[in-house]
Protein backbone atom coordinates (compact mmCIF):
# COMPACT_ATOMS: atom_id res chain seq x y z
CA UNK A 1 0.00 0.00 0.00
CA UNK A 2 3.00 2.32 -0.26
CA UNK A 3 2.16 3.21 -3.87
CA UNK A 4 -1.03 5.06 -2.94
CA UNK A 5 0.60 7.98 -1.07
CA UNK A 6 3.13 8.36 -3.91
CA UNK A 7 0.40 8.62 -6.52
CA UNK A 8 -1.61 11.05 -4.41
CA UNK A 9 1.47 13.20 -3.79
CA UNK A 10 2.31 13.25 -7.51
CA UNK A 11 -1.25 14.33 -8.37
CA UNK A 12 -1.09 17.20 -5.86
CA UNK A 13 2.26 18.37 -7.27
CA UNK A 14 0.96 18.29 -10.84
CA UNK A 15 -2.13 20.27 -9.90
CA UNK A 16 -0.03 22.77 -7.96
CA UNK A 17 2.31 23.17 -10.92
CA UNK A 18 -0.62 23.85 -13.25
CA UNK A 19 -1.97 26.52 -10.91
CA UNK A 20 1.40 28.30 -10.71
CA UNK A 21 2.02 28.29 -14.47
CA UNK A 22 -1.22 30.15 -15.17
CA UNK A 23 -0.10 33.26 -13.18
CA UNK A 24 1.11 35.21 -16.21
CA UNK A 25 0.80 34.19 -19.85
CA UNK A 26 4.38 35.11 -20.81
CA UNK A 27 6.15 33.74 -17.74
CA UNK A 28 8.61 30.88 -18.18
CA UNK A 29 6.84 27.56 -17.83
CA UNK A 30 3.45 28.90 -18.88
CA UNK A 31 1.62 26.96 -21.59
CA UNK A 32 1.93 29.90 -24.02
CA UNK A 33 5.72 29.98 -23.70
CA UNK A 34 6.04 26.19 -24.07
CA UNK A 35 3.89 25.89 -27.21
CA UNK A 36 6.03 25.00 -30.24
CA UNK A 37 5.99 27.18 -33.31
CA UNK A 38 4.12 25.55 -36.18
CA UNK A 39 5.56 27.65 -38.98
CA UNK A 40 6.93 25.57 -41.90
CA UNK A 41 10.47 26.81 -41.26
CA UNK A 42 10.33 25.59 -37.65
CA UNK A 43 9.31 22.01 -38.49
CA UNK A 44 12.39 19.78 -38.51
CA UNK A 45 13.11 17.48 -41.43
CA UNK A 46 12.41 17.64 -45.16
CA UNK A 47 9.21 19.06 -46.58
CA UNK A 48 6.69 16.48 -47.87
CA UNK A 49 7.76 17.14 -51.47
CA UNK A 50 11.39 16.32 -50.57
CA UNK A 51 10.67 13.00 -48.83
CA UNK A 52 12.21 10.18 -50.87
CA UNK A 53 9.65 7.79 -52.27
CA UNK A 54 10.08 4.04 -52.46
CA UNK A 55 9.43 2.15 -55.73
CA UNK A 56 6.23 0.68 -54.22
CA UNK A 57 4.89 4.19 -53.51
CA UNK A 58 4.15 4.95 -57.16
CA UNK A 59 0.51 4.82 -58.19
CA UNK A 60 -0.29 1.72 -60.22
CA UNK A 61 -0.01 1.93 -63.99
CA UNK A 62 -3.38 1.71 -65.70
CA UNK A 63 -4.11 1.37 -69.38
CA UNK A 64 -2.34 -0.74 -71.99
CA UNK A 65 0.89 -2.45 -70.91
CA UNK A 66 2.97 -4.82 -73.04
CA UNK A 67 5.09 -7.71 -71.81
CA UNK A 68 5.26 -11.47 -71.39
CA UNK A 69 2.79 -13.88 -69.83
CA UNK A 70 4.59 -15.72 -67.01
CA UNK A 71 1.57 -17.71 -65.79
CA UNK A 72 -1.12 -18.34 -68.35
CA UNK A 73 -4.29 -20.31 -68.78
CA UNK A 74 -7.96 -19.42 -68.60
CA UNK A 75 -7.80 -17.54 -65.31
CA UNK A 76 -8.99 -16.09 -63.15
CA UNK A 77 -5.33 -15.38 -62.16
CA UNK A 78 -2.39 -14.75 -64.45
CA UNK A 79 1.24 -13.73 -64.10
CA UNK A 80 2.65 -10.96 -66.28
CA UNK A 81 6.08 -9.34 -66.63
CA UNK A 82 5.85 -5.91 -68.25
CA UNK A 83 8.55 -4.65 -70.62
CA UNK A 84 9.63 -2.11 -67.96
CA UNK A 85 10.37 -4.98 -65.50
CA UNK A 86 7.25 -4.59 -63.36
CA UNK A 87 5.75 -7.92 -62.24
CA UNK A 88 1.95 -8.08 -62.16
CA UNK A 89 -0.53 -10.54 -60.70
CA UNK A 90 -3.55 -10.14 -62.94
CA UNK A 91 -7.17 -11.01 -62.22
CA UNK A 92 -9.90 -11.57 -64.79
CA UNK A 93 -13.02 -13.65 -64.14
CA UNK A 94 -14.10 -13.70 -67.81
CA UNK A 95 -11.90 -16.69 -68.69
CA UNK A 96 -9.55 -14.97 -71.13
CA UNK A 97 -7.04 -17.43 -72.61
CA UNK A 98 -3.44 -16.25 -72.19
CA UNK A 99 -0.76 -18.73 -73.31
CA UNK A 100 2.24 -18.84 -70.96
CA UNK A 101 5.48 -17.53 -72.49
CA UNK A 102 3.72 -15.47 -75.18
CA UNK A 103 3.96 -11.71 -75.55
CA UNK A 104 0.77 -9.77 -75.08
CA UNK A 105 -0.66 -6.34 -74.55
CA UNK A 106 -3.05 -6.17 -71.57
CA UNK A 107 -5.36 -3.42 -70.35
CA UNK A 108 -4.90 -2.88 -66.61
CA UNK A 109 -7.19 -1.24 -64.08
CA UNK A 110 -7.02 -1.00 -60.31
CA UNK A 111 -9.15 -3.47 -58.41
CA UNK A 112 -10.86 -3.51 -55.04
CA UNK A 113 -10.79 -7.31 -54.99
CA UNK A 114 -8.20 -8.55 -52.48
CA UNK A 115 -7.22 -12.05 -53.50
CA UNK A 116 -3.83 -13.65 -53.97
CA UNK A 117 -3.03 -14.19 -57.64
CA UNK A 118 0.67 -14.81 -57.15
CA UNK A 119 3.66 -12.50 -56.87
CA UNK A 120 3.43 -8.99 -58.27
CA UNK A 121 1.16 -5.96 -58.19
CA UNK A 122 -2.46 -7.11 -58.16
CA UNK A 123 -4.40 -5.50 -61.00
CA UNK A 124 -7.59 -6.21 -62.90
CA UNK A 125 -7.04 -7.18 -66.55
CA UNK A 126 -10.04 -6.11 -68.59
CA UNK A 127 -8.69 -6.90 -72.10
CA UNK A 128 -5.76 -8.67 -73.74
CA UNK A 129 -4.34 -8.81 -77.24
CA UNK A 130 -1.50 -11.00 -78.54
CA UNK A 131 1.63 -9.29 -79.83
CA UNK A 132 2.89 -11.01 -82.96
N, CA and C of each residue as an Amber inpcrd file, in Angstrom:
protein
   396
   0.8100000  -1.2010000   0.0000000   0.0000000   0.0000000   0.0000000
   0.8470000   1.2560000   0.0000000   2.1270000   1.1520000  -0.2250000
   2.9980000   2.3190000  -0.2590000   2.8110000   3.1210000  -1.5420000
   2.3090000   2.5160000  -2.5970000   2.1590000   3.2130000  -3.8720000
   1.0720000   4.2790000  -3.8150000   0.0630000   4.0980000  -2.9900000
  -1.0340000   5.0550000  -2.9450000  -0.5870000   6.4530000  -2.5120000
   0.1760000   6.6200000  -1.4320000   0.5960000   7.9780000  -1.0650000
   1.4710000   8.6080000  -2.1490000   2.2730000   7.8330000  -2.8560000
   3.1330000   8.3640000  -3.9060000   2.2960000   8.9040000  -5.0600000
   1.2840000   8.1750000  -5.4450000   0.4030000   8.6180000  -6.5230000
  -0.3580000   9.8700000  -6.1090000  -0.8630000   9.8920000  -4.8920000
  -1.6130000  11.0540000  -4.4130000  -0.7000000  12.2720000  -4.3290000
   0.5340000  12.0820000  -3.8780000   1.4740000  13.1960000  -3.7910000
   1.8030000  13.7230000  -5.1750000   2.0110000  12.8340000  -6.1410000
   2.3150000  13.2540000  -7.5090000   1.1490000  14.0460000  -8.0990000
  -0.0810000  13.6190000  -7.8470000  -1.2500000  14.3280000  -8.3660000
  -1.3340000  15.7300000  -7.7850000  -1.0490000  15.8800000  -6.4980000
  -1.0890000  17.1990000  -5.8580000  -0.0200000  18.0970000  -6.4600000
   1.1790000  17.5690000  -6.6960000   2.2580000  18.3710000  -7.2660000
   1.9390000  18.8200000  -8.6900000   1.3370000  17.9280000  -9.4650000
   0.9610000  18.2880000 -10.8360000  -0.0820000  19.3890000 -10.8260000
  -1.0980000  19.2490000  -9.9790000  -2.1310000  20.2750000  -9.9010000
  -1.5620000  21.5970000  -9.4040000  -0.6480000  21.5470000  -8.4620000
  -0.0270000  22.7740000  -7.9580000   0.8080000  23.4210000  -9.0390000
   1.5060000  22.6270000  -9.8260000   2.3140000  23.1730000 -10.9230000
   1.4500000  23.8310000 -11.9770000   0.2840000  23.2530000 -12.2650000
  -0.6230000  23.8490000 -13.2470000  -1.1570000  25.1790000 -12.7450000
  -1.4370000  25.2790000 -11.4550000  -1.9690000  26.5210000 -10.9060000
  -0.9110000  27.6150000 -10.9470000   0.3440000  27.2940000 -10.6890000
   1.4020000  28.3010000 -10.7110000   1.7320000  28.7680000 -12.1090000
   1.6260000  27.9030000 -13.1150000   2.0220000  28.2940000 -14.4690000
   0.9920000  29.2030000 -15.1230000  -0.1930000  29.3130000 -14.5720000
  -1.2190000  30.1530000 -15.1700000  -1.1770000  31.5750000 -14.6270000
  -0.1750000  31.9300000 -13.7640000  -0.1020000  33.2640000 -13.1830000
   0.0180000  34.3490000 -14.2390000   0.9570000  34.2140000 -15.1520000
   1.1060000  35.2140000 -16.2130000   1.3740000  34.5030000 -17.5230000
   0.7160000  34.9190000 -18.6080000   0.8010000  34.1850000 -19.8550000
   2.2080000  34.1450000 -20.4470000   3.0610000  35.1060000 -20.1910000
   4.3750000  35.1140000 -20.8080000   5.4580000  34.6070000 -19.8890000
   5.1310000  34.1780000 -18.6780000   6.1530000  33.7380000 -17.7420000
   6.7350000  32.4120000 -18.1800000   8.0120000  32.1620000 -17.8220000
   8.6090000  30.8760000 -18.1830000   7.8210000  29.7420000 -17.5520000
   7.5900000  28.7100000 -18.3220000   6.8400000  27.5620000 -17.8280000
   5.3590000  27.6530000 -18.0980000   4.8700000  28.7960000 -18.5790000
   3.4510000  28.8980000 -18.8820000   3.1610000  28.1630000 -20.1850000
   1.9470000  27.6960000 -20.3730000   1.6160000  26.9600000 -21.5930000
   1.8930000  27.7790000 -22.8490000   1.7010000  29.0820000 -22.8270000
   1.9260000  29.8980000 -24.0150000   3.3980000  29.9280000 -24.3890000
   4.3050000  29.9280000 -23.3800000   5.7210000  29.9840000 -23.7020000
   6.2790000  28.6190000 -24.0820000   5.5660000  27.5320000 -23.7560000
   6.0360000  26.1930000 -24.0730000   5.4830000  25.6890000 -25.3980000
   4.4990000  26.3510000 -25.9670000   3.8880000  25.8890000 -27.2110000
   4.8950000  26.0050000 -28.3460000   5.0910000  24.9380000 -29.1410000
   6.0340000  25.0000000 -30.2410000   5.4840000  25.8400000 -31.3910000
   6.3770000  26.4170000 -32.1300000   5.9920000  27.1760000 -33.3120000
   5.6270000  26.1970000 -34.4190000   4.5590000  26.4440000 -35.1230000
   4.1240000  25.5470000 -36.1820000   4.3960000  26.1170000 -37.5660000
   5.2540000  27.1060000 -37.6620000   5.5640000  27.6490000 -38.9770000
   6.3580000  26.6160000 -39.7600000   6.2390000  26.5830000 -41.0940000
   6.9340000  25.5730000 -41.9030000   8.4440000  25.5890000 -41.6980000
   9.0260000  26.7610000 -41.4400000  10.4700000  26.8090000 -41.2650000
  10.8970000  26.2170000 -39.9330000   9.9810000  26.1110000 -38.9620000
  10.3280000  25.5910000 -37.6470000  10.1740000  24.0740000 -37.5590000
   9.5210000  23.4450000 -38.5240000   9.3090000  22.0060000 -38.4890000
  10.5910000  21.3220000 -38.9550000  11.1500000  20.4460000 -38.1100000
  12.3890000  19.7780000 -38.5070000  12.1510000  18.7650000 -39.6150000
  13.1740000  18.4970000 -40.3920000  13.1070000  17.4780000 -41.4330000
  12.7180000  18.0460000 -42.7740000  12.7200000  17.1930000 -43.8060000
  12.4120000  17.6450000 -45.1620000  10.9240000  17.9400000 -45.3330000
  10.6150000  18.7930000 -46.2790000   9.2100000  19.0590000 -46.5780000
   8.6270000  17.8250000 -47.2580000   7.2950000  17.6740000 -47.2660000
   6.6910000  16.4770000 -47.8680000   7.1040000  16.2570000 -49.3190000
   7.3620000  17.3200000 -50.0760000   7.7560000  17.1430000 -51.4680000
   9.1880000  16.6490000 -51.5970000  10.0010000  16.7640000 -50.5250000
  11.3920000  16.3240000 -50.5710000  11.5880000  14.9260000 -49.9980000
  10.5450000  14.3210000 -49.4350000  10.6710000  13.0050000 -48.8320000
  10.8970000  11.9800000 -49.9410000  11.9620000  11.1730000 -49.8200000
  12.2070000  10.1780000 -50.8700000  11.0870000   9.1570000 -50.9080000
  10.7180000   8.7610000 -52.0890000   9.6510000   7.7860000 -52.2680000
  10.2620000   6.4470000 -52.6360000   9.6450000   5.3940000 -52.1620000
  10.0760000   4.0370000 -52.4620000   9.4280000   3.6020000 -53.7770000
  10.0230000   2.6170000 -54.4670000   9.4300000   2.1470000 -55.7260000
   7.9790000   1.6990000 -55.5740000   7.6060000   1.1380000 -54.4320000
   6.2340000   0.6840000 -54.2210000   5.2580000   1.8160000 -53.9500000
   5.7460000   3.0500000 -53.8030000   4.8900000   4.1870000 -53.5150000
   4.2390000   4.7710000 -54.7600000   4.7100000   4.3960000 -55.9340000
   4.1530000   4.9540000 -57.1620000   2.7150000   4.4760000 -57.3430000
   1.8640000   5.3110000 -57.9110000   0.5140000   4.8230000 -58.1870000
   0.5790000   3.7430000 -59.2620000  -0.3430000   2.8010000 -59.2420000
  -0.2910000   1.7180000 -60.2230000  -0.5090000   2.2370000 -61.6340000
   0.1500000   1.5900000 -62.5780000  -0.0140000   1.9290000 -63.9870000
  -1.3500000   1.3720000 -64.4440000  -2.1280000   2.1890000 -65.1080000
  -3.3780000   1.7120000 -65.6960000  -3.3080000   1.9650000 -67.1910000
  -4.1240000   1.2510000 -67.9270000  -4.1150000   1.3720000 -69.3820000
  -3.3870000   0.1930000 -70.0060000  -2.9860000   0.3360000 -71.2580000
  -2.3390000  -0.7420000 -71.9940000  -0.8770000  -0.8880000 -71.5740000
  -0.4870000  -2.1260000 -71.2910000   0.8880000  -2.4550000 -70.9060000
   1.2910000  -3.6900000 -71.7050000   2.4930000  -3.6590000 -72.2880000
   2.9680000  -4.8210000 -73.0400000   4.0260000  -5.5620000 -72.2450000
   4.1190000  -6.8820000 -72.5030000   5.0890000  -7.7070000 -71.8070000
   4.8780000  -9.1750000 -72.1210000   5.3290000 -10.0210000 -71.1960000
   5.2640000 -11.4710000 -71.3920000   4.3950000 -12.1180000 -70.3270000
   3.6420000 -13.1280000 -70.7450000   2.7900000 -13.8790000 -69.8300000
   3.6720000 -14.8930000 -69.1040000   3.7590000 -14.7970000 -67.7920000
   4.5880000 -15.7170000 -67.0120000   3.7660000 -16.8490000 -66.4000000
   2.4780000 -16.6570000 -66.2600000   1.5740000 -17.7090000 -65.7890000
   0.2720000 -17.5500000 -66.5560000   0.0240000 -18.4760000 -67.4600000
  -1.1230000 -18.3440000 -68.3510000  -2.2560000 -19.2610000 -67.9870000
  -3.1250000 -19.4480000 -68.9530000  -4.2880000 -20.3120000 -68.7800000
  -5.5640000 -19.5400000 -69.0360000  -6.6620000 -20.0450000 -68.4310000
  -7.9640000 -19.4200000 -68.6030000  -8.4100000 -18.6460000 -67.3710000
  -7.5150000 -18.3990000 -66.4450000  -7.7980000 -17.5450000 -65.3050000
  -8.4320000 -18.2600000 -64.1480000  -8.8360000 -17.5390000 -63.1960000
  -8.9880000 -16.0860000 -63.1510000  -7.6850000 -15.3360000 -62.8390000
  -6.5820000 -16.0580000 -62.4990000  -5.3320000 -15.3850000 -62.1570000
  -4.2750000 -15.6640000 -63.2170000  -3.4610000 -14.6610000 -63.4750000
  -2.3930000 -14.7490000 -64.4500000  -1.1510000 -14.0530000 -63.8940000
   0.0010000 -14.4290000 -64.4190000   1.2400000 -13.7310000 -64.1030000
   1.7020000 -12.9790000 -65.3360000   2.2720000 -11.7980000 -65.1350000
   2.6540000 -10.9570000 -66.2770000   3.8950000 -10.1480000 -65.9170000
   4.8730000 -10.1440000 -66.8110000   6.0780000  -9.3450000 -66.6310000
   6.0890000  -8.2780000 -67.7120000   5.9080000  -7.0180000 -67.3010000
   5.8550000  -5.9090000 -68.2540000   7.2450000  -5.6380000 -68.8190000
   7.2850000  -4.9890000 -69.9620000   8.5510000  -4.6550000 -70.6160000
   9.4300000  -3.7520000 -69.7500000   8.8330000  -2.9820000 -68.8330000
   9.6310000  -2.1090000 -67.9550000  10.1450000  -2.8550000 -66.7230000
   9.8760000  -4.1710000 -66.6180000  10.3670000  -4.9750000 -65.5050000
   9.3930000  -5.1280000 -64.3550000   8.2380000  -4.4880000 -64.4200000
   7.2470000  -4.5920000 -63.3580000   6.5410000  -5.9350000 -63.4360000
   6.4470000  -6.6240000 -62.3050000   5.7530000  -7.9160000 -62.2380000
   4.3210000  -7.6650000 -61.7600000   3.3640000  -8.2360000 -62.4930000
   1.9510000  -8.0810000 -62.1590000   1.3180000  -9.4350000 -61.8610000
   0.3820000  -9.4290000 -60.9390000  -0.5250000 -10.5430000 -60.6970000
  -1.8780000 -10.0500000 -61.2040000  -2.3440000 -10.6370000 -62.2820000
  -3.5530000 -10.1360000 -62.9380000  -4.7590000 -10.9980000 -62.5900000
  -5.9060000 -10.3290000 -62.5150000  -7.1660000 -11.0090000 -62.2160000
  -8.1790000 -10.6880000 -63.3030000  -8.8250000 -11.7390000 -63.8250000
  -9.8990000 -11.5710000 -64.7920000 -10.8130000 -12.7860000 -64.6850000
 -12.0740000 -12.5560000 -64.3310000 -13.0240000 -13.6530000 -64.1370000
 -13.7420000 -14.0540000 -65.4200000 -13.4180000 -13.4090000 -66.5560000
 -14.1030000 -13.7030000 -67.8120000 -13.5450000 -14.9240000 -68.5330000
 -12.4620000 -15.5000000 -68.0530000 -11.9000000 -16.6880000 -68.6910000
 -11.0960000 -16.3960000 -69.9350000 -10.4120000 -15.2710000 -69.9850000
  -9.5470000 -14.9720000 -71.1320000  -8.4170000 -15.9960000 -71.2090000
  -8.1200000 -16.4720000 -72.4020000  -7.0430000 -17.4310000 -72.6050000
  -5.7510000 -16.6710000 -72.8940000  -4.7630000 -16.8540000 -71.9960000
  -3.4410000 -16.2550000 -72.1930000  -2.4080000 -17.3750000 -72.1590000
  -1.7720000 -17.6630000 -73.2940000  -0.7630000 -18.7280000 -73.3090000
   0.5210000 -18.2850000 -72.5890000   1.0210000 -19.1440000 -71.7040000
   2.2450000 -18.8410000 -70.9640000   3.4240000 -18.7210000 -71.9360000
   4.2860000 -17.7410000 -71.6700000   5.4750000 -17.5320000 -72.4910000
   5.2430000 -16.6380000 -73.7010000   4.0240000 -16.3210000 -74.0160000
   3.7180000 -15.4730000 -75.1790000   3.7580000 -14.0060000 -74.7890000
   4.0130000 -13.1590000 -75.7710000   3.9580000 -11.7100000 -75.5550000
   2.5380000 -11.2360000 -75.7930000   2.1330000 -10.2800000 -74.9830000
   0.7690000  -9.7740000 -75.0830000   0.7320000  -8.3190000 -74.6410000
  -0.3480000  -7.6900000 -75.0100000  -0.6570000  -6.3360000 -74.5470000
  -1.9280000  -6.4840000 -73.7280000  -1.8960000  -6.0190000 -72.4570000
  -3.0480000  -6.1650000 -71.5740000  -3.5010000  -4.7970000 -71.1010000
  -4.8020000  -4.6760000 -70.8710000  -5.3600000  -3.4250000 -70.3520000
  -5.5620000  -3.6000000 -68.8510000  -4.8830000  -2.7590000 -68.0630000
  -4.9030000  -2.8820000 -66.6070000  -5.7380000  -1.7870000 -65.9660000
  -6.4450000  -2.1780000 -64.9160000  -7.1950000  -1.2410000 -64.0810000
  -6.9690000  -1.6270000 -62.6280000  -7.1250000  -0.6680000 -61.7290000
  -7.0240000  -0.9980000 -60.3090000  -8.2230000  -1.8490000 -59.9230000
  -8.0720000  -2.6000000 -58.8560000  -9.1500000  -3.4740000 -58.4150000
  -9.3330000  -3.3600000 -56.9100000 -10.5610000  -3.4920000 -56.4630000
 -10.8590000  -3.5100000 -55.0390000 -10.8600000  -4.9290000 -54.4910000
 -10.8170000  -5.9120000 -55.3960000 -10.7880000  -7.3100000 -54.9870000
  -9.4360000  -7.5920000 -54.3450000  -9.4290000  -8.2220000 -53.1870000
  -8.2000000  -8.5500000 -52.4850000  -8.0580000 -10.0640000 -52.4070000
  -7.5020000 -10.6240000 -53.4720000  -7.2170000 -12.0540000 -53.5010000
  -5.7540000 -12.2180000 -53.8520000  -5.2240000 -13.3960000 -53.6210000
  -3.8320000 -13.6500000 -53.9660000  -3.7840000 -14.3290000 -55.3260000
  -3.2020000 -13.6340000 -56.3010000  -3.0340000 -14.1850000 -57.6450000
  -1.5600000 -14.4160000 -57.9550000  -0.7470000 -14.5760000 -56.9320000
   0.6670000 -14.8130000 -57.1480000   1.4750000 -13.5530000 -56.8940000
   2.7880000 -13.6500000 -57.1310000   3.6600000 -12.5050000 -56.8650000
   3.4280000 -11.3810000 -57.8690000   3.5670000 -10.1590000 -57.3960000
   3.4280000  -8.9910000 -58.2650000   2.3290000  -8.0640000 -57.7960000
   2.1990000  -6.9550000 -58.4960000   1.1570000  -5.9560000 -58.1930000
  -0.1810000  -6.4830000 -58.6850000  -1.1360000  -6.6120000 -57.7830000
  -2.4620000  -7.1140000 -58.1550000  -3.2190000  -6.0440000 -58.9320000
  -3.6380000  -6.3980000 -60.1310000  -4.3960000  -5.4950000 -61.0030000
  -5.4910000  -6.3010000 -61.6900000  -6.5400000  -5.5990000 -62.0980000
  -7.5930000  -6.2150000 -62.9030000  -7.2030000  -6.0910000 -64.3670000
  -7.3160000  -7.1840000 -65.1110000  -7.0420000  -7.1780000 -66.5490000
  -8.3950000  -7.2190000 -67.2390000  -8.7370000  -6.1560000 -67.9620000
 -10.0450000  -6.1050000 -68.5930000 -10.0050000  -6.4790000 -70.0840000
  -8.8290000  -6.5090000 -70.6920000  -8.6910000  -6.9000000 -72.1010000
  -7.2690000  -7.3610000 -72.3340000  -7.0960000  -8.1920000 -73.3670000
  -5.7630000  -8.6700000 -73.7410000  -5.7090000  -8.8970000 -75.2340000
  -4.5610000  -8.5950000 -75.8190000  -4.3360000  -8.8140000 -77.2440000
  -2.9550000  -9.4190000 -77.4320000  -2.8350000 -10.4300000 -78.2960000
  -1.5010000 -10.9990000 -78.5380000  -0.6240000 -10.0140000 -79.3260000
   0.6550000 -10.0600000 -79.0440000   1.6290000  -9.2870000 -79.8280000
   2.3520000 -10.2850000 -80.7220000   2.2500000 -10.0740000 -82.0270000
   2.8860000 -11.0120000 -82.9650000   4.1330000 -10.4510000 -83.5750000
